[in-house]
Coordinates of C-alpha atoms and ligand atoms in Angstrom, one line a residue:
M98 CA 19.4 -34.5 -17.2
K99 CA 19.7 -37.6 -15.1
R100 CA 19.3 -37.2 -11.3
R101 CA 23.2 -38.8 -10.7
K102 CA 24.0 -36.3 -13.6
F103 CA 22.5 -33.3 -12.2
L104 CA 23.5 -33.2 -8.7
K105 CA 26.9 -34.5 -9.7
N106 CA 26.4 -31.2 -11.4
A107 CA 25.3 -29.4 -8.8
S108 CA 27.5 -30.3 -5.9
L109 CA 30.7 -30.3 -8.1
T110 CA 30.5 -27.4 -10.5
G111 CA 27.8 -25.3 -9.0
V112 CA 26.3 -25.2 -12.0
G113 CA 22.7 -25.7 -12.5
I114 CA 21.4 -25.3 -8.6
A115 CA 21.5 -22.2 -6.6
V116 CA 23.2 -23.6 -3.9
G117 CA 24.7 -20.3 -2.5
S118 CA 21.6 -18.1 -1.8
S119 CA 20.2 -20.7 0.6
I120 CA 23.4 -22.8 2.1
V121 CA 25.1 -20.3 4.3
S122 CA 24.8 -16.9 5.9
C123 CA 26.2 -14.7 8.0
D124 CA 25.2 -11.4 7.8
D125 CA 27.3 -9.4 10.1
A126 CA 30.3 -10.9 8.6
A127 CA 28.9 -10.3 5.0
Q128 CA 28.3 -6.4 6.3
G129 CA 31.9 -6.5 7.5
K130 CA 30.6 -6.5 11.3
P131 CA 33.3 -8.0 13.8
I132 CA 32.7 -11.7 14.3
P133 CA 31.4 -13.1 18.1
P134 CA 33.6 -15.2 19.6
K135 CA 33.9 -18.9 19.0
I136 CA 31.7 -21.5 20.8
N137 CA 34.8 -23.9 22.0
S138 CA 35.3 -21.3 24.8
E139 CA 32.3 -21.5 26.2
S140 CA 29.8 -24.3 27.0
K141 CA 28.1 -24.3 29.9
T142 CA 25.7 -27.0 31.9
V143 CA 23.1 -24.7 32.5
L144 CA 19.5 -25.5 32.2
P145 CA 17.2 -24.1 30.3
V146 CA 19.5 -23.7 27.3
V147 CA 17.7 -23.3 23.7
V148 CA 20.2 -23.1 20.7
A149 CA 19.1 -22.4 16.6
T150 CA 20.9 -22.0 13.4
W151 CA 22.6 -18.6 12.3
H152 CA 21.7 -15.6 13.5
V153 CA 17.6 -15.9 15.6
E154 CA 17.7 -13.9 18.3
E155 CA 13.8 -13.7 18.0
A156 CA 13.4 -17.0 17.6
T157 CA 15.6 -18.2 20.5
A158 CA 13.6 -15.4 23.2
K159 CA 10.5 -17.1 22.0
A160 CA 11.6 -20.2 22.6
M161 CA 13.1 -19.6 26.1
D162 CA 9.8 -17.0 26.8
V163 CA 8.1 -20.3 26.3
L164 CA 10.0 -22.4 28.5
Q165 CA 10.1 -19.7 31.4
S166 CA 6.4 -19.4 31.1
G167 CA 6.4 -23.1 32.0
G168 CA 5.6 -24.5 28.2
T169 CA 7.3 -27.7 27.2
A170 CA 10.5 -27.9 25.4
L171 CA 8.3 -29.0 22.3
D172 CA 6.2 -25.7 22.6
A173 CA 9.3 -23.8 22.4
V174 CA 10.6 -25.3 19.4
E175 CA 7.6 -24.9 17.6
Q176 CA 6.9 -21.2 18.7
G177 CA 10.7 -20.3 18.1
C178 CA 10.7 -21.5 14.6
K179 CA 7.3 -20.3 13.9
I180 CA 9.2 -16.7 14.2
E181 CA 11.3 -17.1 11.5
E182 CA 8.6 -18.9 9.4
A183 CA 6.5 -15.7 9.0
N184 CA 9.1 -13.8 8.9
E185 CA 9.0 -12.7 4.8
K186 CA 12.6 -10.9 4.6
G187 CA 14.1 -14.8 5.8
Q188 CA 14.1 -16.2 1.9
S189 CA 15.1 -19.9 3.2
V190 CA 11.8 -20.5 5.8
G191 CA 8.3 -20.5 5.3
K192 CA 6.7 -17.3 3.7
G193 CA 8.9 -15.0 1.7
G194 CA 11.2 -18.9 0.7
L195 CA 12.9 -18.4 -2.5
P196 CA 11.1 -21.0 -5.1
D197 CA 11.8 -24.0 -6.9
R198 CA 13.1 -24.0 -10.6
E199 CA 9.3 -23.5 -11.6
G200 CA 8.7 -20.9 -9.1
N201 CA 6.9 -23.2 -6.5
V202 CA 8.1 -22.7 -2.8
T203 CA 7.8 -25.9 -1.3
L204 CA 8.3 -26.3 2.7
D205 CA 10.3 -29.4 4.6
A206 CA 9.8 -29.3 8.3
C207 CA 10.2 -31.7 11.2
I208 CA 10.0 -31.7 15.1
M209 CA 10.8 -34.2 17.0
D210 CA 9.9 -34.8 20.9
D211 CA 11.6 -36.6 24.1
K212 CA 9.7 -39.5 23.8
G213 CA 11.2 -40.1 20.5
N214 CA 7.7 -39.3 18.7
C215 CA 8.1 -37.1 15.5
G216 CA 6.3 -35.9 12.4
A217 CA 7.5 -34.1 9.0
V218 CA 5.9 -32.4 5.9
V219 CA 7.5 -32.0 2.6
Y220 CA 6.8 -30.2 -0.5
L221 CA 3.9 -28.6 1.6
K222 CA 2.9 -25.6 -0.4
D223 CA 1.3 -22.5 0.4
I224 CA 1.0 -23.3 4.6
K225 CA 3.2 -21.1 5.8
H226 CA 3.9 -22.6 9.4
A227 CA 5.3 -25.9 7.9
V228 CA 6.5 -27.2 11.9
S229 CA 3.1 -26.6 13.1
V230 CA 1.8 -28.7 10.2
A231 CA 4.6 -31.2 11.4
R232 CA 3.6 -31.4 15.2
K233 CA 0.0 -32.1 13.6
V234 CA 1.2 -35.3 11.7
M235 CA 2.9 -36.3 14.7
E236 CA 0.3 -36.1 16.9
D237 CA -3.1 -36.2 15.1
T238 CA -2.0 -39.2 12.3
P239 CA -0.3 -42.5 12.8
H240 CA 2.1 -41.7 10.3
V241 CA 5.8 -40.0 10.6
M242 CA 5.5 -38.0 7.1
L243 CA 3.1 -36.4 4.8
A244 CA 4.3 -35.1 1.6
G245 CA 2.6 -32.3 -1.2
E246 CA -0.9 -32.5 -1.8
G247 CA -1.8 -35.0 0.7
A248 CA 0.4 -32.9 3.7
K249 CA -2.0 -29.8 2.4
Q250 CA -5.1 -31.4 2.5
F251 CA -3.8 -32.6 6.0
A252 CA -3.0 -29.1 6.9
L253 CA -6.4 -27.3 5.7
E254 CA -8.5 -29.5 7.3
S255 CA -6.3 -29.3 10.5
G256 CA -7.3 -25.1 10.1
F257 CA -4.2 -23.9 8.7
E258 CA -4.9 -20.7 6.2
A259 CA -3.7 -21.2 2.4
E260 CA -1.7 -18.2 1.4
D261 CA 0.9 -17.5 -1.2
L262 CA 4.2 -17.7 0.3
L263 CA 6.2 -16.3 -3.3
T264 CA 6.5 -12.4 -2.0
E265 CA 7.3 -9.7 -4.8
A266 CA 11.3 -10.1 -3.4
S267 CA 11.5 -13.6 -3.9
K268 CA 9.9 -13.5 -7.5
K269 CA 11.8 -10.9 -8.4
A270 CA 15.3 -13.1 -7.1
W271 CA 13.9 -16.2 -9.2
E272 CA 12.9 -13.8 -12.0
K273 CA 16.6 -12.8 -12.1
W274 CA 18.0 -16.7 -11.4
K275 CA 15.5 -17.4 -14.8
I276 CA 17.6 -15.5 -17.0
E277 CA 20.9 -17.5 -16.6
A278 CA 19.3 -19.9 -14.7
K279 CA 22.4 -20.8 -13.4
Y280 CA 25.4 -19.4 -10.8
K281 CA 28.3 -20.4 -9.1
P282 CA 27.8 -21.2 -5.4
I283 CA 28.4 -18.2 -3.3
I284 CA 29.4 -19.7 0.6
N285 CA 28.3 -17.3 3.2
I286 CA 26.3 -14.3 1.7
E287 CA 22.6 -13.9 3.0
N288 CA 20.3 -12.9 6.1
H289 CA 19.5 -15.5 7.7
D290 CA 18.9 -19.4 6.3
T291 CA 17.3 -22.9 7.4
I292 CA 16.1 -22.8 10.7
G293 CA 17.1 -26.0 13.2
M294 CA 15.8 -25.5 17.3
L295 CA 16.8 -27.6 20.1
A296 CA 15.8 -26.8 23.5
V297 CA 16.1 -28.3 27.0
D298 CA 14.0 -27.5 29.8
K299 CA 15.1 -26.6 33.2
N300 CA 14.2 -31.1 33.7
G301 CA 16.5 -31.6 31.2
T302 CA 14.0 -32.3 28.8
I303 CA 14.8 -32.1 25.0
S304 CA 12.8 -31.6 22.0
G305 CA 14.1 -30.3 18.2
A306 CA 12.3 -28.9 15.2
C307 CA 13.7 -28.1 11.6
T308 CA 12.0 -26.0 9.0
T309 CA 13.4 -24.3 5.8
S310 CA 12.4 -23.7 1.9
G311 CA 14.8 -25.7 1.1
L312 CA 17.9 -24.9 -1.4
A313 CA 16.5 -21.7 -3.9
Y314 CA 15.9 -22.9 -7.8
K315 CA 16.2 -26.6 -6.6
M316 CA 14.6 -29.0 -8.8
N317 CA 10.4 -29.4 -8.8
G318 CA 9.7 -32.4 -6.2
R319 CA 13.3 -31.9 -4.2
I320 CA 13.3 -32.6 -0.7
G321 CA 16.4 -31.8 1.4
D322 CA 17.5 -33.0 4.8
S323 CA 15.4 -30.9 6.9
P324 CA 12.6 -33.0 7.0
I325 CA 14.2 -36.3 7.9
I326 CA 14.4 -37.6 11.2
G327 CA 17.9 -38.5 11.8
S328 CA 19.6 -36.3 8.8
G329 CA 18.2 -32.4 9.2
L330 CA 17.4 -33.4 12.9
F331 CA 17.7 -35.6 15.9
V332 CA 16.4 -36.0 19.4
D333 CA 17.3 -38.2 21.9
N334 CA 16.2 -37.6 25.5
E335 CA 18.9 -39.5 27.2
V336 CA 21.3 -37.9 25.4
G337 CA 21.0 -34.7 23.6
G338 CA 20.2 -33.5 20.3
A339 CA 21.3 -32.1 17.1
T340 CA 20.0 -30.2 13.8
A341 CA 21.7 -29.4 10.5
T342 CA 22.0 -26.9 7.9
G343 CA 23.7 -26.4 4.6
L344 CA 23.9 -28.8 1.6
G345 CA 21.0 -31.1 2.4
E346 CA 22.1 -34.0 -0.1
E347 CA 25.6 -34.2 2.0
V348 CA 23.5 -34.2 5.4
V349 CA 21.7 -36.9 4.1
K350 CA 24.5 -39.0 3.1
T351 CA 25.7 -39.4 6.2
V352 CA 22.8 -39.3 8.1
G353 CA 24.3 -36.2 10.4
S354 CA 22.2 -35.6 13.5
F355 CA 21.8 -39.1 14.4
L356 CA 25.5 -40.0 13.8
I357 CA 25.8 -36.5 16.2
V358 CA 23.5 -38.0 18.9
E359 CA 25.3 -41.5 18.4
L360 CA 28.9 -39.9 19.0
M361 CA 27.6 -38.3 21.9
R362 CA 26.1 -40.9 23.6
Q363 CA 29.2 -42.7 23.1
G364 CA 30.7 -39.6 25.2
K365 CA 31.4 -37.0 23.0
T366 CA 30.9 -33.8 23.6
P367 CA 28.2 -31.4 21.7
Q368 CA 31.7 -30.0 20.2
E369 CA 33.7 -32.7 19.3
A370 CA 30.6 -34.5 17.7
C371 CA 29.4 -31.6 15.6
E372 CA 33.3 -31.9 14.3
E373 CA 33.4 -35.7 13.9
A374 CA 29.6 -35.1 11.8
I375 CA 31.7 -32.6 9.9
G376 CA 35.0 -34.9 9.5
R377 CA 32.5 -37.8 7.8
I378 CA 31.5 -35.5 5.0
V379 CA 34.9 -33.7 4.6
N380 CA 37.3 -36.5 4.6
K381 CA 35.6 -39.0 2.1
P382 CA 37.9 -39.7 -0.7
G383 CA 37.4 -37.3 -3.5
K384 CA 35.2 -35.1 -1.5
D385 CA 35.5 -31.6 -3.2
Y386 CA 33.9 -29.5 -0.4
K387 CA 34.7 -26.2 -1.2
D388 CA 31.7 -25.3 -3.1
F389 CA 29.0 -26.0 -0.1
Q390 CA 28.8 -25.6 3.4
I391 CA 27.0 -27.9 5.9
G392 CA 26.5 -26.4 9.6
Y393 CA 25.6 -28.4 12.8
I394 CA 24.3 -27.6 15.9
A395 CA 24.3 -30.1 19.5
V396 CA 23.4 -29.7 22.7
N397 CA 23.4 -32.3 25.3
K398 CA 21.3 -33.2 28.0
K399 CA 23.4 -31.4 30.8
G400 CA 22.8 -28.0 28.5
E401 CA 26.5 -28.4 26.9
T402 CA 26.4 -27.0 23.1
G403 CA 28.4 -27.3 20.2
C404 CA 28.9 -25.9 16.5
Y405 CA 31.3 -26.3 13.8
S406 CA 30.8 -25.9 10.1
I407 CA 33.0 -27.2 6.8
H408 CA 33.5 -23.6 5.8
Q409 CA 33.6 -20.0 7.9
Y410 CA 31.1 -17.5 8.6
F411 CA 28.3 -20.1 9.6
S412 CA 26.7 -19.5 13.4
M413 CA 24.4 -20.1 16.2
T414 CA 22.4 -18.4 18.2
K415 CA 22.0 -19.2 22.1
Y416 CA 20.1 -18.6 24.7
Q417 CA 21.5 -19.7 28.4
D418 CA 21.9 -18.1 31.7
G419 CA 20.0 -15.2 30.8
E420 CA 22.1 -14.4 27.7
N421 CA 20.9 -14.7 24.3
K422 CA 24.0 -14.5 21.9
Q423 CA 24.9 -15.5 18.4
I424 CA 28.0 -17.4 18.1
Q425 CA 30.6 -17.6 15.6
S426 CA 31.4 -20.9 14.7
D427 CA 34.3 -22.8 14.7
F428 CA 35.0 -24.6 11.1
F429 CA 37.2 -26.9 9.1
N430 CA 38.4 -24.8 5.9
K431 CA 41.2 -22.8 7.1
A432 CA 43.0 -22.7 3.9
Ligands
LIG164 C1 18.1 -28.2 2.1 N1 19.4 -28.0 4.2 O1 16.9 -28.4 1.5 C2 18.7 -27.4 3.5 C3 18.8 -26.1 3.1 C4 19.8 -25.2 4.1 O2 20.7 -23.9 4.6 O3 20.0 -25.7 4.7 N2 19.6 -24.0 3.5 O4 19.1 -29.0 1.9

């Protein structure tokens, strides 16, 4: 099938790509637990602060711990993301991530520091800490992005260990999917998802990272927004940072994270900027957003935060002012 047709089918009818399990999650909502309060009522200017997509309190705790022990914001986001990459239960990040249609687990990640340096890996196989490889690309090479075999070779040469990332649980899920090789998207079901994390240290220094195994059962070779600087992540130390989760193709088309940072530069709050970035997607003429989810989170230099999504049950975890908690995001589609 030609690419255009495939993507059209994937996003409009939901047939042919498994967007459901890796797009949106809210374990608490799915389990019928009470939903935490919306973000809008509680944006503080307290530093340091760490925010991350979804319900990842262990990851934000790790990042805050790094900041409080004198580590940099860059160390904080890397260490925080590594917690989820190592968590085999998370089926959309690192080890245990759901594979593509052919059974390959391929990871995408990027990282960006306060000086505007960045590094990324795409289609990385067999190395679970994709975020750390991305950092190595940033720090030890003249490049921004390495892909596939080259990324793996670089990781091995840098001392990373190769291991099989396909767990029994993910293999079983893939085998089940193969029976029909199609399904309609199921929005808002899963434990947690792609992790995008932003940290601002006590001096207002900002860094961010984003790591994922991408959409479940994607076409072999498909890359999403998560490793694309400006789409899945963007940081500008004068302004703030933003990161994304959800159907990467739609984030890439609107360069979502860069857009949010630029909107904050123009004076919008992180919340307003996230809302406008979602608006750019859903307000496109003829855009059928019913079957896909996008969630954005953002932070500015003062420590104010925001998050917004197309559909309900996106959440952000925020560690600020001694409190580490999941916050339910406000959302566009109230129909
Ligand atoms: C992607 N944005 O590869 C990622 C997937 C994701 O929640 O965020 N899933 O398109």
